[in-house]
């Protein structure tokens, strides 16, 4: 299976992000990618509405955990400060009474943190890849990606055979993958 160096770097970056730590931003404003611990109260026509309030919610801005209008409204908030903003619920929102409605939220940021991807060091290599060195770690990543690629080719071959697009392959999944019409991109 051929791999572009970019694929290996992307996997490593994803592993680093998945093992991120958080650094307090102090008085810096929240930005996309930051995690904000916030209390909020939503009101419609000046009255709180069901499901519109929470305390101690951790929100990663830009993650899509909340409505995009809400996440955008929280952007720029500073720890210890309040911010009031409008949110328009989409027409296809699950709660009938909120569909298409514009409401107002008052949010109080308890903490604003920046995600810090894990460092590439001996501890990371052991935890994320079971390796002692960066070279061994990278080899493990490459090997895993190659195995995933062969598995995908075998799965496509099985799917195509089930759909009658081509006769079932002979041999194991590795050999079968090499016979698959799309296998040329993944072949050794």
mmCIF file with all atom_site columns, C-alpha atoms in Angstrom:
data_model
loop_
_atom_site.group_PDB
_atom_site.id
_atom_site.type_symbol
_atom_site.label_atom_id
_atom_site.label_alt_id
_atom_site.label_comp_id
_atom_site.label_asym_id
_atom_site.label_entity_id
_atom_site.label_seq_id
_atom_site.pdbx_PDB_ins_code
_atom_site.Cartn_x
_atom_site.Cartn_y
_atom_site.Cartn_z
_atom_site.occupancy
_atom_site.B_iso_or_equiv
_atom_site.pdbx_formal_charge
_atom_site.auth_seq_id
_atom_site.auth_comp_id
_atom_site.auth_asym_id
_atom_site.auth_atom_id
_atom_site.pdbx_PDB_model_num
ATOM 1   C CA . UNK A 1 1   ? 0.000   0.000   0.000   1.00 0.00 ? 1   UNK A CA 1
ATOM 2   C CA . UNK A 1 2   ? 1.461   3.336   -1.033  1.00 0.00 ? 2   UNK A CA 1
ATOM 3   C CA . UNK A 1 3   ? 1.189   6.169   1.455   1.00 0.00 ? 3   UNK A CA 1
ATOM 4   C CA . UNK A 1 4   ? 1.857   9.844   0.973   1.00 0.00 ? 4   UNK A CA 1
ATOM 5   C CA . UNK A 1 5   ? 3.972   11.406  3.740   1.00 0.00 ? 5   UNK A CA 1
ATOM 6   C CA . UNK A 1 6   ? 1.014   13.771  4.241   1.00 0.00 ? 6   UNK A CA 1
ATOM 7   C CA . UNK A 1 7   ? -1.162  10.829  5.389   1.00 0.00 ? 7   UNK A CA 1
ATOM 8   C CA . UNK A 1 8   ? 1.345   9.887   8.078   1.00 0.00 ? 8   UNK A CA 1
ATOM 9   C CA . UNK A 1 9   ? 1.628   13.500  9.268   1.00 0.00 ? 9   UNK A CA 1
ATOM 10  C CA . UNK A 1 10  ? -2.180  13.862  9.371   1.00 0.00 ? 10  UNK A CA 1
ATOM 11  C CA . UNK A 1 11  ? -2.501  10.728  11.527  1.00 0.00 ? 11  UNK A CA 1
ATOM 12  C CA . UNK A 1 12  ? 0.202   11.965  13.887  1.00 0.00 ? 12  UNK A CA 1
ATOM 13  C CA . UNK A 1 13  ? -1.459  15.378  14.143  1.00 0.00 ? 13  UNK A CA 1
ATOM 14  C CA . UNK A 1 14  ? -4.825  13.728  14.892  1.00 0.00 ? 14  UNK A CA 1
ATOM 15  C CA . UNK A 1 15  ? -3.190  11.666  17.642  1.00 0.00 ? 15  UNK A CA 1
ATOM 16  C CA . UNK A 1 16  ? -1.576  14.800  19.093  1.00 0.00 ? 16  UNK A CA 1
ATOM 17  C CA . UNK A 1 17  ? -4.931  16.599  19.089  1.00 0.00 ? 17  UNK A CA 1
ATOM 18  C CA . UNK A 1 18  ? -6.720  13.636  20.678  1.00 0.00 ? 18  UNK A CA 1
ATOM 19  C CA . UNK A 1 19  ? -4.271  13.810  23.584  1.00 0.00 ? 19  UNK A CA 1
ATOM 20  C CA . UNK A 1 20  ? -4.435  17.591  24.010  1.00 0.00 ? 20  UNK A CA 1
ATOM 21  C CA . UNK A 1 21  ? -4.113  19.326  27.325  1.00 0.00 ? 21  UNK A CA 1
ATOM 22  C CA . UNK A 1 22  ? -5.703  22.663  28.185  1.00 0.00 ? 22  UNK A CA 1
ATOM 23  C CA . UNK A 1 23  ? -3.968  25.904  29.130  1.00 0.00 ? 23  UNK A CA 1
ATOM 24  C CA . UNK A 1 24  ? -5.873  28.678  30.894  1.00 0.00 ? 24  UNK A CA 1
ATOM 25  C CA . UNK A 1 25  ? -6.036  31.782  28.675  1.00 0.00 ? 25  UNK A CA 1
ATOM 26  C CA . UNK A 1 26  ? -6.439  34.147  31.618  1.00 0.00 ? 26  UNK A CA 1
ATOM 27  C CA . UNK A 1 27  ? -7.928  37.408  30.332  1.00 0.00 ? 27  UNK A CA 1
ATOM 28  C CA . UNK A 1 28  ? -7.622  36.505  26.633  1.00 0.00 ? 28  UNK A CA 1
ATOM 29  C CA . UNK A 1 29  ? -10.857 36.308  24.648  1.00 0.00 ? 29  UNK A CA 1
ATOM 30  C CA . UNK A 1 30  ? -12.232 32.940  23.550  1.00 0.00 ? 30  UNK A CA 1
ATOM 31  C CA . UNK A 1 31  ? -11.602 31.997  19.916  1.00 0.00 ? 31  UNK A CA 1
ATOM 32  C CA . UNK A 1 32  ? -12.461 29.096  17.634  1.00 0.00 ? 32  UNK A CA 1
ATOM 33  C CA . UNK A 1 33  ? -10.799 25.945  18.944  1.00 0.00 ? 33  UNK A CA 1
ATOM 34  C CA . UNK A 1 34  ? -10.790 27.118  22.564  1.00 0.00 ? 34  UNK A CA 1
ATOM 35  C CA . UNK A 1 35  ? -12.794 25.405  25.293  1.00 0.00 ? 35  UNK A CA 1
ATOM 36  C CA . UNK A 1 36  ? -15.036 27.654  27.346  1.00 0.00 ? 36  UNK A CA 1
ATOM 37  C CA . UNK A 1 37  ? -16.671 26.661  30.628  1.00 0.00 ? 37  UNK A CA 1
ATOM 38  C CA . UNK A 1 38  ? -19.825 28.727  30.705  1.00 0.00 ? 38  UNK A CA 1
ATOM 39  C CA . UNK A 1 39  ? -23.109 29.260  32.511  1.00 0.00 ? 39  UNK A CA 1
ATOM 40  C CA . UNK A 1 40  ? -25.938 30.537  30.336  1.00 0.00 ? 40  UNK A CA 1
ATOM 41  C CA . UNK A 1 41  ? -29.604 31.480  30.401  1.00 0.00 ? 41  UNK A CA 1
ATOM 42  C CA . UNK A 1 42  ? -31.683 31.673  27.242  1.00 0.00 ? 42  UNK A CA 1
ATOM 43  C CA . UNK A 1 43  ? -34.763 33.874  27.087  1.00 0.00 ? 43  UNK A CA 1
ATOM 44  C CA . UNK A 1 44  ? -37.518 34.379  24.552  1.00 0.00 ? 44  UNK A CA 1
ATOM 45  C CA . UNK A 1 45  ? -39.518 37.589  24.863  1.00 0.00 ? 45  UNK A CA 1
ATOM 46  C CA . UNK A 1 46  ? -37.685 38.211  28.151  1.00 0.00 ? 46  UNK A CA 1
ATOM 47  C CA . UNK A 1 47  ? -38.740 34.890  29.712  1.00 0.00 ? 47  UNK A CA 1
ATOM 48  C CA . UNK A 1 48  ? -36.482 31.841  30.242  1.00 0.00 ? 48  UNK A CA 1
ATOM 49  C CA . UNK A 1 49  ? -37.448 28.865  28.084  1.00 0.00 ? 49  UNK A CA 1
ATOM 50  C CA . UNK A 1 50  ? -37.194 25.136  28.800  1.00 0.00 ? 50  UNK A CA 1
ATOM 51  C CA . UNK A 1 51  ? -33.806 23.671  27.964  1.00 0.00 ? 51  UNK A CA 1
ATOM 52  C CA . UNK A 1 52  ? -32.254 27.103  27.454  1.00 0.00 ? 52  UNK A CA 1
ATOM 53  C CA . UNK A 1 53  ? -30.171 27.270  30.628  1.00 0.00 ? 53  UNK A CA 1
ATOM 54  C CA . UNK A 1 54  ? -27.136 25.394  31.929  1.00 0.00 ? 54  UNK A CA 1
ATOM 55  C CA . UNK A 1 55  ? -24.255 25.771  34.345  1.00 0.00 ? 55  UNK A CA 1
ATOM 56  C CA . UNK A 1 56  ? -20.683 24.589  33.974  1.00 0.00 ? 56  UNK A CA 1
ATOM 57  C CA . UNK A 1 57  ? -20.998 23.630  30.299  1.00 0.00 ? 57  UNK A CA 1
ATOM 58  C CA . UNK A 1 58  ? -17.676 22.974  28.510  1.00 0.00 ? 58  UNK A CA 1
ATOM 59  C CA . UNK A 1 59  ? -17.974 24.046  24.902  1.00 0.00 ? 59  UNK A CA 1
ATOM 60  C CA . UNK A 1 60  ? -15.268 23.634  22.289  1.00 0.00 ? 60  UNK A CA 1
ATOM 61  C CA . UNK A 1 61  ? -15.856 26.573  19.981  1.00 0.00 ? 61  UNK A CA 1
ATOM 62  C CA . UNK A 1 62  ? -16.142 25.543  16.350  1.00 0.00 ? 62  UNK A CA 1
ATOM 63  C CA . UNK A 1 63  ? -16.789 21.884  17.170  1.00 0.00 ? 63  UNK A CA 1
ATOM 64  C CA . UNK A 1 64  ? -20.481 21.928  16.306  1.00 0.00 ? 64  UNK A CA 1
ATOM 65  C CA . UNK A 1 65  ? -21.514 20.778  19.794  1.00 0.00 ? 65  UNK A CA 1
ATOM 66  C CA . UNK A 1 66  ? -23.994 23.635  19.903  1.00 0.00 ? 66  UNK A CA 1
ATOM 67  C CA . UNK A 1 67  ? -25.829 25.659  17.262  1.00 0.00 ? 67  UNK A CA 1
ATOM 68  C CA . UNK A 1 68  ? -23.322 27.658  15.229  1.00 0.00 ? 68  UNK A CA 1
ATOM 69  C CA . UNK A 1 69  ? -25.032 30.941  16.227  1.00 0.00 ? 69  UNK A CA 1
ATOM 70  C CA . UNK A 1 70  ? -24.533 29.997  19.877  1.00 0.00 ? 70  UNK A CA 1
ATOM 71  C CA . UNK A 1 71  ? -20.873 29.073  19.451  1.00 0.00 ? 71  UNK A CA 1
ATOM 72  C CA . UNK A 1 72  ? -20.260 32.293  17.497  1.00 0.00 ? 72  UNK A CA 1
ATOM 73  C CA . UNK A 1 73  ? -21.981 34.224  20.277  1.00 0.00 ? 73  UNK A CA 1
ATOM 74  C CA . UNK A 1 74  ? -19.661 32.717  22.891  1.00 0.00 ? 74  UNK A CA 1
ATOM 75  C CA . UNK A 1 75  ? -16.584 33.623  20.813  1.00 0.00 ? 75  UNK A CA 1
ATOM 76  C CA . UNK A 1 76  ? -14.863 36.666  22.212  1.00 0.00 ? 76  UNK A CA 1
ATOM 77  C CA . UNK A 1 77  ? -16.039 36.094  25.783  1.00 0.00 ? 77  UNK A CA 1
ATOM 78  C CA . UNK A 1 78  ? -13.447 36.529  28.535  1.00 0.00 ? 78  UNK A CA 1
ATOM 79  C CA . UNK A 1 79  ? -13.264 34.487  31.749  1.00 0.00 ? 79  UNK A CA 1
ATOM 80  C CA . UNK A 1 80  ? -15.248 36.138  34.527  1.00 0.00 ? 80  UNK A CA 1
ATOM 81  C CA . UNK A 1 81  ? -17.245 38.303  32.117  1.00 0.00 ? 81  UNK A CA 1
ATOM 82  C CA . UNK A 1 82  ? -20.813 38.206  30.779  1.00 0.00 ? 82  UNK A CA 1
ATOM 83  C CA . UNK A 1 83  ? -21.878 38.404  27.172  1.00 0.00 ? 83  UNK A CA 1
ATOM 84  C CA . UNK A 1 84  ? -25.386 38.678  25.722  1.00 0.00 ? 84  UNK A CA 1
ATOM 85  C CA . UNK A 1 85  ? -26.138 37.588  22.166  1.00 0.00 ? 85  UNK A CA 1
ATOM 86  C CA . UNK A 1 86  ? -28.979 36.488  19.902  1.00 0.00 ? 86  UNK A CA 1
ATOM 87  C CA . UNK A 1 87  ? -29.381 32.981  18.466  1.00 0.00 ? 87  UNK A CA 1
ATOM 88  C CA . UNK A 1 88  ? -31.784 32.033  15.700  1.00 0.00 ? 88  UNK A CA 1
ATOM 89  C CA . UNK A 1 89  ? -32.888 28.417  15.811  1.00 0.00 ? 89  UNK A CA 1
ATOM 90  C CA . UNK A 1 90  ? -33.034 26.620  12.458  1.00 0.00 ? 90  UNK A CA 1
ATOM 91  C CA . UNK A 1 91  ? -36.406 25.880  10.853  1.00 0.00 ? 91  UNK A CA 1
ATOM 92  C CA . UNK A 1 92  ? -35.771 22.141  11.238  1.00 0.00 ? 92  UNK A CA 1
ATOM 93  C CA . UNK A 1 93  ? -34.896 22.340  14.942  1.00 0.00 ? 93  UNK A CA 1
ATOM 94  C CA . UNK A 1 94  ? -36.264 19.439  17.006  1.00 0.00 ? 94  UNK A CA 1
ATOM 95  C CA . UNK A 1 95  ? -38.193 21.536  19.540  1.00 0.00 ? 95  UNK A CA 1
ATOM 96  C CA . UNK A 1 96  ? -41.304 22.787  17.738  1.00 0.00 ? 96  UNK A CA 1
ATOM 97  C CA . UNK A 1 97  ? -41.687 25.978  19.791  1.00 0.00 ? 97  UNK A CA 1
ATOM 98  C CA . UNK A 1 98  ? -38.132 27.107  18.924  1.00 0.00 ? 98  UNK A CA 1
ATOM 99  C CA . UNK A 1 99  ? -38.135 26.448  15.160  1.00 0.00 ? 99  UNK A CA 1
ATOM 100 C CA . UNK A 1 100 ? -37.068 29.629  13.371  1.00 0.00 ? 100 UNK A CA 1
ATOM 101 C CA . UNK A 1 101 ? -37.249 31.629  16.604  1.00 0.00 ? 101 UNK A CA 1
ATOM 102 C CA . UNK A 1 102 ? -34.658 34.188  17.648  1.00 0.00 ? 102 UNK A CA 1
ATOM 103 C CA . UNK A 1 103 ? -33.845 34.083  21.348  1.00 0.00 ? 103 UNK A CA 1
ATOM 104 C CA . UNK A 1 104 ? -31.352 35.849  23.552  1.00 0.00 ? 104 UNK A CA 1
ATOM 105 C CA . UNK A 1 105 ? -28.657 34.217  25.666  1.00 0.00 ? 105 UNK A CA 1
ATOM 106 C CA . UNK A 1 106 ? -26.702 35.679  28.527  1.00 0.00 ? 106 UNK A CA 1
ATOM 107 C CA . UNK A 1 107 ? -23.511 33.720  29.071  1.00 0.00 ? 107 UNK A CA 1
ATOM 108 C CA . UNK A 1 108 ? -20.956 33.979  31.869  1.00 0.00 ? 108 UNK A CA 1
ATOM 109 C CA . UNK A 1 109 ? -17.540 32.497  31.162  1.00 0.00 ? 109 UNK A CA 1
ATOM 110 C CA . UNK A 1 110 ? -16.083 30.661  34.126  1.00 0.00 ? 110 UNK A CA 1
ATOM 111 C CA . UNK A 1 111 ? -12.907 29.655  32.287  1.00 0.00 ? 111 UNK A CA 1
ATOM 112 C CA . UNK A 1 112 ? -11.416 29.995  28.799  1.00 0.00 ? 112 UNK A CA 1
ATOM 113 C CA . UNK A 1 113 ? -8.827  27.406  27.815  1.00 0.00 ? 113 UNK A CA 1
ATOM 114 C CA . UNK A 1 114 ? -6.671  26.865  24.764  1.00 0.00 ? 114 UNK A CA 1
ATOM 115 C CA . UNK A 1 115 ? -6.230  23.306  23.504  1.00 0.00 ? 115 UNK A CA 1
ATOM 116 C CA . UNK A 1 116 ? -2.567  22.378  23.392  1.00 0.00 ? 116 UNK A CA 1
ATOM 117 C CA . UNK A 1 117 ? -1.791  19.307  21.254  1.00 0.00 ? 117 UNK A CA 1
ATOM 118 C CA . UNK A 1 118 ? 0.467   16.731  22.896  1.00 0.00 ? 118 UNK A CA 1
ATOM 119 C CA . UNK A 1 119 ? 4.188   17.159  22.370  1.00 0.00 ? 119 UNK A CA 1
ATOM 120 C CA . UNK A 1 120 ? 6.106   14.682  20.264  1.00 0.00 ? 120 UNK A CA 1
ATOM 121 C CA . UNK A 1 121 ? 8.255   13.182  23.013  1.00 0.00 ? 121 UNK A CA 1
ATOM 122 C CA . UNK A 1 122 ? 9.162   9.799   24.521  1.00 0.00 ? 122 UNK A CA 1
ATOM 123 C CA . UNK A 1 123 ? 6.002   9.652   26.664  1.00 0.00 ? 123 UNK A CA 1
ATOM 124 C CA . UNK A 1 124 ? 3.801   10.404  23.655  1.00 0.00 ? 124 UNK A CA 1
ATOM 125 C CA . UNK A 1 125 ? 5.566   7.794   21.491  1.00 0.00 ? 125 UNK A CA 1
ATOM 126 C CA . UNK A 1 126 ? 4.954   5.142   24.180  1.00 0.00 ? 126 UNK A CA 1
ATOM 127 C CA . UNK A 1 127 ? 1.325   6.093   24.886  1.00 0.00 ? 127 UNK A CA 1
ATOM 128 C CA . UNK A 1 128 ? 0.179   6.737   21.328  1.00 0.00 ? 128 UNK A CA 1
ATOM 129 C CA . UNK A 1 129 ? 2.225   4.208   19.419  1.00 0.00 ? 129 UNK A CA 1
ATOM 130 C CA . UNK A 1 130 ? 3.878   1.792   21.804  1.00 0.00 ? 130 UNK A CA 1
ATOM 131 C CA . UNK A 1 131 ? 7.322   2.914   20.651  1.00 0.00 ? 131 UNK A CA 1
ATOM 132 C CA . UNK A 1 132 ? 10.537  4.032   22.324  1.00 0.00 ? 132 UNK A CA 1
ATOM 133 C CA . UNK A 1 133 ? 11.714  6.441   19.628  1.00 0.00 ? 133 UNK A CA 1
ATOM 134 C CA . UNK A 1 134 ? 10.183  8.811   17.108  1.00 0.00 ? 134 UNK A CA 1
ATOM 135 C CA . UNK A 1 135 ? 11.474  6.674   14.228  1.00 0.00 ? 135 UNK A CA 1
ATOM 136 C CA . UNK A 1 136 ? 9.809   3.544   15.677  1.00 0.00 ? 136 UNK A CA 1
ATOM 137 C CA . UNK A 1 137 ? 6.631   5.531   16.364  1.00 0.00 ? 137 UNK A CA 1
ATOM 138 C CA . UNK A 1 138 ? 6.472   6.722   12.751  1.00 0.00 ? 138 UNK A CA 1
ATOM 139 C CA . UNK A 1 139 ? 7.073   3.171   11.525  1.00 0.00 ? 139 UNK A CA 1
ATOM 140 C CA . UNK A 1 140 ? 4.161   1.953   13.675  1.00 0.00 ? 140 UNK A CA 1
ATOM 141 C CA . UNK A 1 141 ? 1.906   4.695   12.290  1.00 0.00 ? 141 UNK A CA 1
ATOM 142 C CA . UNK A 1 142 ? 2.878   3.838   8.715   1.00 0.00 ? 142 UNK A CA 1
ATOM 143 C CA . UNK A 1 143 ? 2.320   0.123   9.318   1.00 0.00 ? 143 UNK A CA 1
ATOM 144 C CA . UNK A 1 144 ? -1.128  0.811   10.810  1.00 0.00 ? 144 UNK A CA 1
ATOM 145 C CA . UNK A 1 145 ? -2.130  2.994   7.870   1.00 0.00 ? 145 UNK A CA 1
ATOM 146 C CA . UNK A 1 146 ? -0.971  0.327   5.396   1.00 0.00 ? 146 UNK A CA 1
ATOM 147 C CA . UNK A 1 147 ? -3.031  -2.322  7.206   1.00 0.00 ? 147 UNK A CA 1
ATOM 148 C CA . UNK A 1 148 ? -6.076  -0.027  7.206   1.00 0.00 ? 148 UNK A CA 1
ATOM 149 C CA . UNK A 1 149 ? -5.606  0.538   3.475   1.00 0.00 ? 149 UNK A CA 1
ATOM 150 C CA . UNK A 1 150 ? -5.504  -3.180  2.754   1.00 0.00 ? 150 UNK A CA 1
ATOM 151 C CA . UNK A 1 151 ? -8.595  -3.669  4.903   1.00 0.00 ? 151 UNK A CA 1
ATOM 152 C CA . UNK A 1 152 ? -10.458 -0.984  2.956   1.00 0.00 ? 152 UNK A CA 1
ATOM 153 C CA . UNK A 1 153 ? -9.521  -2.562  -0.362  1.00 0.00 ? 153 UNK A CA 1
ATOM 154 C CA . UNK A 1 154 ? -10.697 -5.961  0.866   1.00 0.00 ? 154 UNK A CA 1
ATOM 155 C CA . UNK A 1 155 ? -13.962 -4.430  2.104   1.00 0.00 ? 155 UNK A CA 1
ATOM 156 C CA . UNK A 1 156 ? -14.548 -2.718  -1.255  1.00 0.00 ? 156 UNK A CA 1
ATOM 157 C CA . UNK A 1 157 ? -13.836 -6.002  -3.036  1.00 0.00 ? 157 UNK A CA 1
ATOM 158 C CA . UNK A 1 158 ? -16.350 -7.830  -0.828  1.00 0.00 ? 158 UNK A CA 1
ATOM 159 C CA . UNK A 1 159 ? -18.929 -5.072  -1.358  1.00 0.00 ? 159 UNK A CA 1
ATOM 160 C CA . UNK A 1 160 ? -18.472 -5.106  -5.139  1.00 0.00 ? 160 UNK A CA 1
ATOM 161 C CA . UNK A 1 161 ? -18.782 -8.897  -5.202  1.00 0.00 ? 161 UNK A CA 1
ATOM 162 C CA . UNK A 1 162 ? -21.971 -8.725  -3.115  1.00 0.00 ? 162 UNK A CA 1
ATOM 163 C CA . UNK A 1 163 ? -23.404 -6.148  -5.516  1.00 0.00 ? 163 UNK A CA 1
ATOM 164 C CA . UNK A 1 164 ? -22.508 -8.327  -8.485  1.00 0.00 ? 164 UNK A CA 1
ATOM 165 C CA . UNK A 1 165 ? -20.133 -5.726  -9.884  1.00 0.00 ? 165 UNK A CA 1
ATOM 166 C CA . UNK A 1 166 ? -17.393 -8.303  -10.305 1.00 0.00 ? 166 UNK A CA 1
ATOM 167 C CA . UNK A 1 167 ? -16.827 -11.944 -9.497  1.00 0.00 ? 167 UNK A CA 1
ATOM 168 C CA . UNK A 1 168 ? -15.788 -12.792 -5.944  1.00 0.00 ? 168 UNK A CA 1
ATOM 169 C CA . UNK A 1 169 ? -11.997 -12.742 -5.547  1.00 0.00 ? 169 UNK A CA 1
ATOM 170 C CA . UNK A 1 170 ? -9.971  -15.816 -4.808  1.00 0.00 ? 170 UNK A CA 1
ATOM 171 C CA . UNK A 1 171 ? -7.529  -16.029 -1.933  1.00 0.00 ? 171 UNK A CA 1
ATOM 172 C CA . UNK A 1 172 ? -7.284  -13.929 1.208   1.00 0.00 ? 172 UNK A CA 1
ATOM 173 C CA . UNK A 1 173 ? -8.257  -10.274 1.524   1.00 0.00 ? 173 UNK A CA 1
ATOM 174 C CA . UNK A 1 174 ? -4.727  -9.031  0.790   1.00 0.00 ? 174 UNK A CA 1
ATOM 175 C CA . UNK A 1 175 ? -4.475  -10.865 -2.528  1.00 0.00 ? 175 UNK A CA 1
ATOM 176 C CA . UNK A 1 176 ? -8.076  -9.995  -3.299  1.00 0.00 ? 176 UNK A CA 1
ATOM 177 C CA . UNK A 1 177 ? -7.343  -6.324  -2.678  1.00 0.00 ? 177 UNK A CA 1
ATOM 178 C CA . UNK A 1 178 ? -4.574  -6.371  -5.227  1.00 0.00 ? 178 UNK A CA 1
ATOM 179 C CA . UNK A 1 179 ? -7.048  -7.672  -7.814  1.00 0.00 ? 179 UNK A CA 1
ATOM 180 C CA . UNK A 1 180 ? -9.584  -4.955  -7.095  1.00 0.00 ? 180 UNK A CA 1
ATOM 181 C CA . UNK A 1 181 ? -9.906  -2.293  -9.838  1.00 0.00 ? 181 UNK A CA 1
ATOM 182 C CA . UNK A 1 182 ? -9.168  0.480   -7.305  1.00 0.00 ? 182 UNK A CA 1
ATOM 183 C CA . UNK A 1 183 ? -6.323  -1.446  -5.705  1.00 0.00 ? 183 UNK A CA 1
ATOM 184 C CA . UNK A 1 184 ? -3.693  0.042   -7.984  1.00 0.00 ? 184 UNK A CA 1
ATOM 185 C CA . UNK A 1 185 ? -3.654  3.127   -5.776  1.00 0.00 ? 185 UNK A CA 1
ATOM 186 C CA . UNK A 1 186 ? -3.094  1.031   -2.676  1.00 0.00 ? 186 UNK A CA 1
ATOM 187 C CA . UNK A 1 187 ? -0.900  -1.768  -4.036  1.00 0.00 ? 187 UNK A CA 1
ATOM 188 C CA . UNK A 1 188 ? 2.642   -2.251  -2.698  1.00 0.00 ? 188 UNK A CA 1
#
